[in-house]
PDB file of C-alpha atoms in Angstrom:
ATOM      1  CA  ALA A  80       3.330 -23.229  -3.442  1.00 38.00           C
ATOM      2  CA  SER A  81       5.290 -26.109  -1.941  1.00 40.00           C
ATOM      3  CA  LYS A  82       3.183 -28.675  -0.099  1.00 39.00           C
ATOM      4  CA  ASP A  83       5.690 -28.943   2.779  1.00 47.00           C
ATOM      5  CA  HIS A  84       5.641 -25.213   3.532  1.00 49.00           C
ATOM      6  CA  GLU A  85       4.720 -24.541   7.159  1.00 52.00           C
ATOM      7  CA  ILE A  86       3.199 -21.163   7.978  1.00 49.00           C
ATOM      8  CA  CYS A  87       3.745 -19.692  11.441  1.00 50.00           C
ATOM      9  CA  GLY A  88       0.499 -18.839  13.215  1.00 50.00           C
ATOM     10  CA  LEU A  89       1.517 -15.462  14.688  1.00 55.00           C
ATOM     11  CA  VAL A  90       3.230 -14.097  11.586  1.00 62.00           C
ATOM     12  CA  MET A  91       1.276 -11.526   9.591  1.00 87.00           C
ATOM     13  CA  ILE A  92       3.386 -11.570   6.404  1.00 92.00           C
ATOM     14  CA  GLU A  93       5.787 -14.399   5.596  1.00 94.00           C
ATOM     15  CA  ILE A  94       8.260 -14.491   2.717  1.00 95.00           C
ATOM     16  CA  ASP A  95       9.798 -17.861   1.845  1.00 95.00           C
ATOM     17  CA  HIS A  96      12.684 -18.218  -0.659  1.00 96.00           C
ATOM     18  CA  LEU A  97      11.448 -15.356  -2.840  1.00 96.00           C
ATOM     19  CA  SER A  98      13.250 -14.620  -6.111  1.00 97.00           C
ATOM     20  CA  LYS A  99      12.391 -12.163  -8.858  1.00 97.00           C
ATOM     21  CA  SER A 100      14.085 -11.327 -12.139  1.00 96.00           C
ATOM     22  CA  PHE A 101      13.237  -9.276 -15.211  1.00 95.00           C
ATOM     23  CA  GLY A 102      14.658 -10.982 -18.265  1.00 93.00           C
ATOM     24  CA  ASN A 103      18.285 -11.796 -17.494  1.00 93.00           C
ATOM     25  CA  LYS A 104      18.491  -9.286 -14.622  1.00 95.00           C
ATOM     26  CA  GLN A 105      18.171 -10.854 -11.177  1.00 95.00           C
ATOM     27  CA  ILE A 106      16.611  -8.384  -8.743  1.00 95.00           C
ATOM     28  CA  LEU A 107      15.783 -10.550  -5.722  1.00 96.00           C
ATOM     29  CA  SER A 108      17.400 -13.860  -4.861  1.00 96.00           C
ATOM     30  CA  ASP A 109      16.205 -16.383  -2.280  1.00 96.00           C
ATOM     31  CA  ILE A 110      14.781 -13.961   0.290  1.00 95.00           C
ATOM     32  CA  SER A 111      13.047 -15.295   3.390  1.00 96.00           C
ATOM     33  CA  TYR A 112      11.627 -13.203   6.221  1.00 94.00           C
ATOM     34  CA  LYS A 113       8.787 -13.213   8.729  1.00 93.00           C
ATOM     35  CA  PHE A 114       7.101  -9.904   9.554  1.00 92.00           C
ATOM     36  CA  GLN A 115       5.572 -10.208  12.998  1.00 88.00           C
ATOM     37  CA  GLU A 116       2.202  -8.760  13.960  1.00 81.00           C
ATOM     38  CA  GLY A 117       2.127  -5.434  15.798  1.00 79.00           C
ATOM     39  CA  LYS A 118       5.505  -4.141  14.639  1.00 83.00           C
ATOM     40  CA  LEU A 119       6.638  -1.339  12.333  1.00 85.00           C
ATOM     41  CA  TYR A 120       9.323  -2.381   9.833  1.00 89.00           C
ATOM     42  CA  PHE A 121      11.772  -0.419   7.695  1.00 88.00           C
ATOM     43  CA  ILE A 122      13.484  -1.876   4.622  1.00 90.00           C
ATOM     44  CA  ALA A 123      16.799  -0.158   3.922  1.00 87.00           C
ATOM     45  CA  GLY A 124      19.077  -0.479   0.911  1.00 86.00           C
ATOM     46  CA  LEU A 125      20.849   1.331  -1.865  1.00 85.00           C
ATOM     47  CA  SER A 126      18.900   2.851  -4.742  1.00 84.00           C
ATOM     48  CA  GLY A 127      18.100   0.121  -7.250  1.00 84.00           C
ATOM     49  CA  SER A 128      18.696  -2.699  -4.773  1.00 89.00           C
ATOM     50  CA  GLY A 129      15.167  -4.087  -5.177  1.00 92.00           C
ATOM     51  CA  LYS A 130      13.237  -2.594  -2.247  1.00 93.00           C
ATOM     52  CA  SER A 131      10.252  -1.576  -4.386  1.00 92.00           C
ATOM     53  CA  VAL A 132      10.246  -4.867  -6.290  1.00 95.00           C
ATOM     54  CA  PHE A 133      10.233  -6.743  -2.988  1.00 95.00           C
ATOM     55  CA  THR A 134       7.289  -4.834  -1.527  1.00 93.00           C
ATOM     56  CA  ARG A 135       5.352  -5.048  -4.787  1.00 93.00           C
ATOM     57  CA  CYS A 136       5.742  -8.818  -4.771  1.00 94.00           C
ATOM     58  CA  ILE A 137       4.065  -8.855  -1.356  1.00 92.00           C
ATOM     59  CA  VAL A 138       0.858  -7.245  -2.659  1.00 89.00           C
ATOM     60  CA  GLY A 139       0.852  -8.968  -6.043  1.00 90.00           C
ATOM     61  CA  LEU A 140       1.939  -6.053  -8.229  1.00 91.00           C
ATOM     62  CA  HIS A 141       4.889  -8.216  -9.325  1.00 93.00           C
ATOM     63  CA  ILE A 142       4.771 -11.983  -9.658  1.00 93.00           C
ATOM     64  CA  PRO A 143       7.811 -13.761  -8.127  1.00 95.00           C
ATOM     65  CA  ASN A 144       9.712 -16.226 -10.274  1.00 95.00           C
ATOM     66  CA  GLU A 145      10.171 -18.471  -7.247  1.00 95.00           C
ATOM     67  CA  GLY A 146       9.112 -18.587  -3.625  1.00 95.00           C
ATOM     68  CA  ILE A 147       6.065 -17.981  -1.500  1.00 93.00           C
ATOM     69  CA  VAL A 148       4.327 -14.952  -0.004  1.00 94.00           C
ATOM     70  CA  ALA A 149       1.730 -15.578   2.706  1.00 93.00           C
ATOM     71  CA  ILE A 150      -0.449 -12.932   4.344  1.00 91.00           C
ATOM     72  CA  ASP A 151      -2.385 -13.903   7.471  1.00 90.00           C
ATOM     73  CA  ASN A 152      -1.495 -17.550   6.858  1.00 88.00           C
ATOM     74  CA  GLU A 153      -2.918 -17.439   3.328  1.00 88.00           C
ATOM     75  CA  ILE A 154      -0.484 -18.175   0.518  1.00 91.00           C
ATOM     76  CA  ILE A 155      -0.981 -15.728  -2.325  1.00 90.00           C
ATOM     77  CA  ASN A 156      -2.137 -17.243  -5.583  1.00 86.00           C
ATOM     78  CA  TYR A 157      -0.989 -14.669  -8.124  1.00 86.00           C
ATOM     79  CA  GLN A 158      -3.282 -16.136 -10.773  1.00 84.00           C
ATOM     80  CA  SER A 159      -6.447 -15.530  -8.736  1.00 87.00           C
ATOM     81  CA  LEU A 160      -7.742 -11.988  -9.257  1.00 85.00           C
ATOM     82  CA  LYS A 161     -10.406 -12.580  -6.612  1.00 85.00           C
ATOM     83  CA  GLN A 162      -7.768 -13.424  -4.024  1.00 87.00           C
ATOM     84  CA  LEU A 163      -5.509 -10.548  -5.066  1.00 86.00           C
ATOM     85  CA  TYR A 164      -8.384  -8.092  -4.606  1.00 83.00           C
ATOM     86  CA  ALA A 165      -9.019  -9.546  -1.142  1.00 84.00           C
ATOM     87  CA  ILE A 166      -5.332  -9.189  -0.256  1.00 85.00           C
ATOM     88  CA  ARG A 167      -5.263  -5.577  -1.448  1.00 81.00           C
ATOM     89  CA  GLU A 168      -8.265  -4.755   0.728  1.00 82.00           C
ATOM     90  CA  LYS A 169      -6.298  -5.744   3.817  1.00 85.00           C
ATOM     91  CA  CYS A 170      -2.833  -4.669   2.625  1.00 88.00           C
ATOM     92  CA  SER A 171      -2.710  -1.177   1.086  1.00 88.00           C
ATOM     93  CA  TYR A 172       0.307  -0.028  -0.949  1.00 89.00           C
ATOM     94  CA  ILE A 173       1.427   3.598  -1.176  1.00 88.00           C
ATOM     95  CA  PHE A 174       3.639   4.329  -4.165  1.00 87.00           C
ATOM     96  CA  GLN A 175       6.823   6.386  -3.966  1.00 82.00           C
ATOM     97  CA  HIS A 176       5.374   9.102  -6.200  1.00 82.00           C
ATOM     98  CA  ALA A 177       1.843   8.833  -4.764  1.00 82.00           C
ATOM     99  CA  GLY A 178       0.438   7.132  -7.873  1.00 87.00           C
ATOM    100  CA  LEU A 179      -2.613   9.363  -8.149  1.00 93.00           C
ATOM    101  CA  MET A 180      -4.638   9.485 -11.347  1.00 94.00           C
ATOM    102  CA  ASP A 181      -4.241  12.874 -12.998  1.00 94.00           C
ATOM    103  CA  PHE A 182      -7.643  12.784 -14.690  1.00 95.00           C
ATOM    104  CA  LEU A 183      -9.488  12.344 -11.394  1.00 96.00           C
ATOM    105  CA  SER A 184     -10.008  14.978  -8.715  1.00 97.00           C
ATOM    106  CA  ILE A 185      -8.470  14.425  -5.289  1.00 97.00           C
ATOM    107  CA  ARG A 186     -11.857  13.400  -3.936  1.00 97.00           C
ATOM    108  CA  GLU A 187     -12.365  10.937  -6.794  1.00 96.00           C
ATOM    109  CA  ASN A 188      -8.862   9.499  -6.310  1.00 96.00           C
ATOM    110  CA  VAL A 189      -9.521   8.801  -2.645  1.00 96.00           C
ATOM    111  CA  ALA A 190     -12.998   7.365  -3.252  1.00 95.00           C
ATOM    112  CA  LEU A 191     -11.907   5.049  -6.078  1.00 93.00           C
ATOM    113  CA  PRO A 192     -10.649   2.059  -4.009  1.00 90.00           C
ATOM    114  CA  TYR A 193     -13.792   2.076  -1.875  1.00 90.00           C
ATOM    115  CA  LEU A 194     -15.988   2.290  -4.959  1.00 89.00           C
ATOM    116  CA  LYS A 195     -14.067  -0.505  -6.692  1.00 84.00           C
ATOM    117  CA  HIS A 196     -13.571  -2.991  -3.851  1.00 82.00           C
ATOM    118  CA  PHE A 197     -16.822  -2.588  -1.922  1.00 81.00           C
ATOM    119  CA  ARG A 198     -19.036  -1.632  -4.880  1.00 76.00           C
ATOM    120  CA  LYS A 199     -20.802   1.064  -2.905  1.00 76.00           C
ATOM    121  CA  SER A 200     -22.703   3.953  -4.465  1.00 84.00           C
ATOM    122  CA  GLU A 201     -20.823   7.089  -5.489  1.00 88.00           C
ATOM    123  CA  LYS A 202     -22.625   9.001  -2.738  1.00 91.00           C
ATOM    124  CA  ILE A 203     -21.426   6.641  -0.006  1.00 92.00           C
ATOM    125  CA  SER A 204     -17.928   6.416  -1.514  1.00 93.00           C
ATOM    126  CA  TYR A 205     -17.552  10.201  -1.682  1.00 95.00           C
ATOM    127  CA  GLU A 206     -18.802  10.581   1.887  1.00 95.00           C
ATOM    128  CA  LYS A 207     -16.166   8.070   2.982  1.00 94.00           C
ATOM    129  CA  ALA A 208     -13.519   9.965   0.980  1.00 95.00           C
ATOM    130  CA  ASP A 209     -14.567  13.245   2.601  1.00 96.00           C
ATOM    131  CA  TYR A 210     -14.173  11.663   6.040  1.00 94.00           C
ATOM    132  CA  TRP A 211     -10.532  10.720   5.410  1.00 92.00           C
ATOM    133  CA  LEU A 212      -9.731  13.965   3.625  1.00 94.00           C
ATOM    134  CA  ASN A 213     -11.041  15.876   6.632  1.00 91.00           C
ATOM    135  CA  LYS A 214      -9.120  13.637   9.016  1.00 88.00           C
ATOM    136  CA  LEU A 215      -5.837  14.327   7.179  1.00 86.00           C
ATOM    137  CA  ASP A 216      -6.597  18.063   6.851  1.00 87.00           C
ATOM    138  CA  LEU A 217      -7.046  17.809   3.071  1.00 93.00           C
ATOM    139  CA  ALA A 218     -10.611  19.055   2.679  1.00 94.00           C
ATOM    140  CA  SER A 219      -9.425  22.254   1.003  1.00 95.00           C
ATOM    141  CA  VAL A 220      -7.904  20.351  -1.946  1.00 96.00           C
ATOM    142  CA  ARG A 221     -10.633  17.777  -2.524  1.00 95.00           C
ATOM    143  CA  ASN A 222     -11.866  19.384  -5.765  1.00 97.00           C
ATOM    144  CA  LEU A 223      -8.376  19.994  -7.164  1.00 97.00           C
ATOM    145  CA  TYR A 224      -6.400  17.645  -9.401  1.00 97.00           C
ATOM    146  CA  PRO A 225      -3.025  16.030  -8.582  1.00 96.00           C
ATOM    147  CA  TYR A 226      -1.068  18.377 -10.863  1.00 95.00           C
ATOM    148  CA  GLN A 227      -2.431  21.327  -8.879  1.00 96.00           C
ATOM    149  CA  ILE A 228      -0.934  20.272  -5.533  1.00 95.00           C
ATOM    150  CA  SER A 229       2.608  19.698  -4.257  1.00 91.00           C
ATOM    151  CA  LEU A 230       4.264  16.285  -4.002  1.00 87.00           C
ATOM    152  CA  SER A 231       4.028  16.310  -0.202  1.00 87.00           C
ATOM    153  CA  VAL A 232       0.269  16.948  -0.382  1.00 91.00           C
ATOM    154  CA  GLN A 233      -0.055  14.247  -3.049  1.00 93.00           C
ATOM    155  CA  LYS A 234       1.583  11.789  -0.667  1.00 89.00           C
ATOM    156  CA  ARG A 235      -0.860  12.706   2.082  1.00 89.00           C
ATOM    157  CA  VAL A 236      -3.699  12.152  -0.396  1.00 93.00           C
ATOM    158  CA  ALA A 237      -2.209   8.747  -1.199  1.00 91.00           C
ATOM    159  CA  VAL A 238      -2.342   7.936   2.518  1.00 89.00           C
ATOM    160  CA  ALA A 239      -6.015   8.951   2.624  1.00 91.00           C
ATOM    161  CA  ARG A 240      -6.669   6.742  -0.394  1.00 92.00           C
ATOM    162  CA  ALA A 241      -4.995   3.817   1.375  1.00 89.00           C
ATOM    163  CA  LEU A 242      -6.841   4.369   4.645  1.00 88.00           C
ATOM    164  CA  ILE A 243     -10.292   4.494   3.048  1.00 90.00           C
ATOM    165  CA  LEU A 244     -10.235   0.689   2.900  1.00 88.00           C
ATOM    166  CA  GLU A 245      -9.260   0.616   6.594  1.00 87.00           C
ATOM    167  CA  PRO A 246      -6.574  -1.974   5.811  1.00 88.00           C
ATOM    168  CA  LYS A 247      -4.880  -4.186   8.355  1.00 88.00           C
ATOM    169  CA  TYR A 248      -1.451  -3.487   6.828  1.00 89.00           C
ATOM    170  CA  ILE A 249       0.028  -0.525   4.959  1.00 89.00           C
ATOM    171  CA  ILE A 250       3.196  -0.663   2.868  1.00 91.00           C
ATOM    172  CA  PHE A 251       4.917   2.635   2.079  1.00 89.00           C
ATOM    173  CA  ASP A 252       7.395   2.823  -0.807  1.00 89.00           C
ATOM    174  CA  GLU A 253       9.900   5.562   0.169  1.00 84.00           C
ATOM    175  CA  PRO A 254       7.209   7.864   1.616  1.00 79.00           C
ATOM    176  CA  THR A 255       9.541  10.835   2.183  1.00 78.00           C
ATOM    177  CA  SER A 256      11.579  10.595  -1.023  1.00 81.00           C
ATOM    178  CA  GLY A 257      11.908  13.926  -2.841  1.00 79.00           C
ATOM    179  CA  LEU A 258      10.407  15.980  -0.022  1.00 78.00           C
ATOM    180  CA  ASP A 259      11.805  18.977   1.841  1.00 82.00           C
ATOM    181  CA  PRO A 260      12.658  18.485   5.569  1.00 86.00           C
ATOM    182  CA  LYS A 261       9.402  20.050   6.806  1.00 81.00           C
ATOM    183  CA  SER A 262       7.293  17.823   4.571  1.00 78.00           C
ATOM    184  CA  MET A 263       9.391  14.795   5.534  1.00 83.00           C
ATOM    185  CA  ASN A 264       8.668  15.415   9.206  1.00 84.00           C
ATOM    186  CA  LEU A 265       4.964  15.827   8.450  1.00 80.00           C
ATOM    187  CA  ILE A 266       4.800  12.476   6.632  1.00 79.00           C
ATOM    188  CA  ASP A 267       6.860  10.788   9.369  1.00 82.00           C
ATOM    189  CA  ARG A 268       4.461  12.049  12.033  1.00 81.00           C
ATOM    190  CA  LEU A 269       1.509  10.899   9.962  1.00 78.00           C
ATOM    191  CA  ILE A 270       2.964   7.375   9.724  1.00 80.00           C
ATOM    192  CA  ASP A 271       3.620   7.393  13.487  1.00 80.00           C
ATOM    193  CA  ASP A 272       0.018   8.463  14.133  1.00 78.00           C
ATOM    194  CA  ILE A 273      -1.331   5.677  11.921  1.00 75.00           C
ATOM    195  CA  PHE A 274       0.827   3.051  13.667  1.00 71.00           C
ATOM    196  CA  LEU A 275       0.118   4.266  17.198  1.00 66.00           C
ATOM    197  CA  SER A 276      -3.648   4.422  16.586  1.00 69.00           C
ATOM    198  CA  ARG A 277      -3.793   0.678  15.893  1.00 60.00           C
TER     199      ARG A 277
END
């Protein structure tokens, strides 16, 4: 991080001259932006333009080649696992294809972040998972596995898994991609409900 970098006090996520490449392929080049608190943002672009790479840099899933990412005035140190875990507790990421673990039940998938980050007992973690599954009308699938439910239901489960940490920020990677219109509307309403409840 540059010593002369000035972080704005009211900005929740700040990107400063961010660049990312894989080998010789430049994906992101010198991107700067300030995401203000209390707003809902959409990142639009063509397929393959680097939207997912950009959002993954924010939460530390990709390490930028250059530039700075700051969340709540704290510059991310990508080498510090302790700090990355703390960032991921406050900034949940929902993958385009849900990113559920096939070998875990729906209930276990949702409980996993709580179990991992807060080191609570399985009993407490499962009770917390049940709360969010009930809240998102997913109680009926809690003992099933990801391959047994549709993509739209998987995405709702991914939302429950993100919300179990009660994060300050949530980043969705193409939440309605691959869904039918009815499921798209359902996910859109769910995102609206999450935003409006804050």
